[in-house]
XYZ file of C-alpha atoms in Angstrom:
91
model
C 62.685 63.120 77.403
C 66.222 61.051 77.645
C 67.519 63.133 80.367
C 70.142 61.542 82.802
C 68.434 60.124 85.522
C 64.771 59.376 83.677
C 64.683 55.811 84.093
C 66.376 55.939 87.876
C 63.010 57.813 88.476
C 60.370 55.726 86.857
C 62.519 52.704 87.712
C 64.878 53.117 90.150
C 66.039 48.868 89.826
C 67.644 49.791 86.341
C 70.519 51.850 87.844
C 70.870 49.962 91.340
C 71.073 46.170 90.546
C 73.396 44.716 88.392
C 72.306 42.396 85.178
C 73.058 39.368 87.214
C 70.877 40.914 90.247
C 68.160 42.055 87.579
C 68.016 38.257 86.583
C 68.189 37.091 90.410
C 65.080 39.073 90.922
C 62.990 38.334 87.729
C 63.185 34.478 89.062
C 62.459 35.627 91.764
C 59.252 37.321 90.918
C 58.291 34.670 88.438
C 58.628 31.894 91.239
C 56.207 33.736 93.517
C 53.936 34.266 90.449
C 53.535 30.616 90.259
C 53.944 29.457 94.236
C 50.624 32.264 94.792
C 49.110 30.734 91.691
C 49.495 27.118 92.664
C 48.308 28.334 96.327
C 44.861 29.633 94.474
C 44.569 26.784 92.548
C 44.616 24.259 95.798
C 42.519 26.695 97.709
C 39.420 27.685 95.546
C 37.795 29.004 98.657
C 39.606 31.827 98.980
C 38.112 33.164 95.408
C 34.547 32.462 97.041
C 35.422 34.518 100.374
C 37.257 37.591 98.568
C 33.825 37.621 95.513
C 31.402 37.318 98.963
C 33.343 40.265 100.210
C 32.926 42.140 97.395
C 29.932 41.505 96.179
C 28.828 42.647 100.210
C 31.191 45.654 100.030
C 29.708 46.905 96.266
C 25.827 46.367 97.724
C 26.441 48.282 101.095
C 28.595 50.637 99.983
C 29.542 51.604 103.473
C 31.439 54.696 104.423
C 34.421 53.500 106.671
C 35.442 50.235 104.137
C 38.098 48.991 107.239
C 35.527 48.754 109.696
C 32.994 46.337 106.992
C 36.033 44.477 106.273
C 36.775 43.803 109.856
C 33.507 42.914 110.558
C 32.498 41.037 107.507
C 35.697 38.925 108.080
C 35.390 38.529 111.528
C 32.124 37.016 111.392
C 34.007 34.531 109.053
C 35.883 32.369 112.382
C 32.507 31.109 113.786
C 30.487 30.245 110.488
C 27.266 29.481 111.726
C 27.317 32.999 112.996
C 28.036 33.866 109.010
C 25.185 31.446 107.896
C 22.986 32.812 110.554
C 23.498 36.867 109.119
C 22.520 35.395 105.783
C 19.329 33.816 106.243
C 18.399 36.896 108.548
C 19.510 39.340 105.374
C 17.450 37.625 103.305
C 14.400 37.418 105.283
């Protein structure tokens, strides 16, 4: 508690940047904030892809995640292929 060096450790930008740095990156952060919200905003369709992920990944619960991700996304580039899995899931 208040020992020299506590705040280097849980935040190590406090004792390395300068105020005027500090302020460079807080625009900074807040500009990408907004660019990757404005991004989501004109691309709804990456919402439905990450929730289809999900909602796959939660139901299948497989054991190597990187290997469903690949493959789930993969399957993504040709959709009819995706279309095709579905209807065969469901049937």
């Amino acid at each position: 508690m208040g020992e020299v060096g506590e705040d280097t450790q849980t935040n190590p930008s406090v004792s390395i940047l300068n105020p005027e740095q500090q302020e460079k990156l807080r625009q900074f952060k807040i500009q990408t904030r907004i660019n990757n919200e404005t991004y989501l905003r004109a691309h709804p369709e990456v919402d439905e892809i990450i929730g289809d992920f999900l909602r796959h990944l939660l139901v299948k619960k497989p054991s190597d995640i990187r290997e469903f991700a690949a493959d789930h996304f993969s399957s993504l580039s040709d959709p009819s292929d995706s279309v095709l899995k579905e209807n065969s899931e469901t049937d």
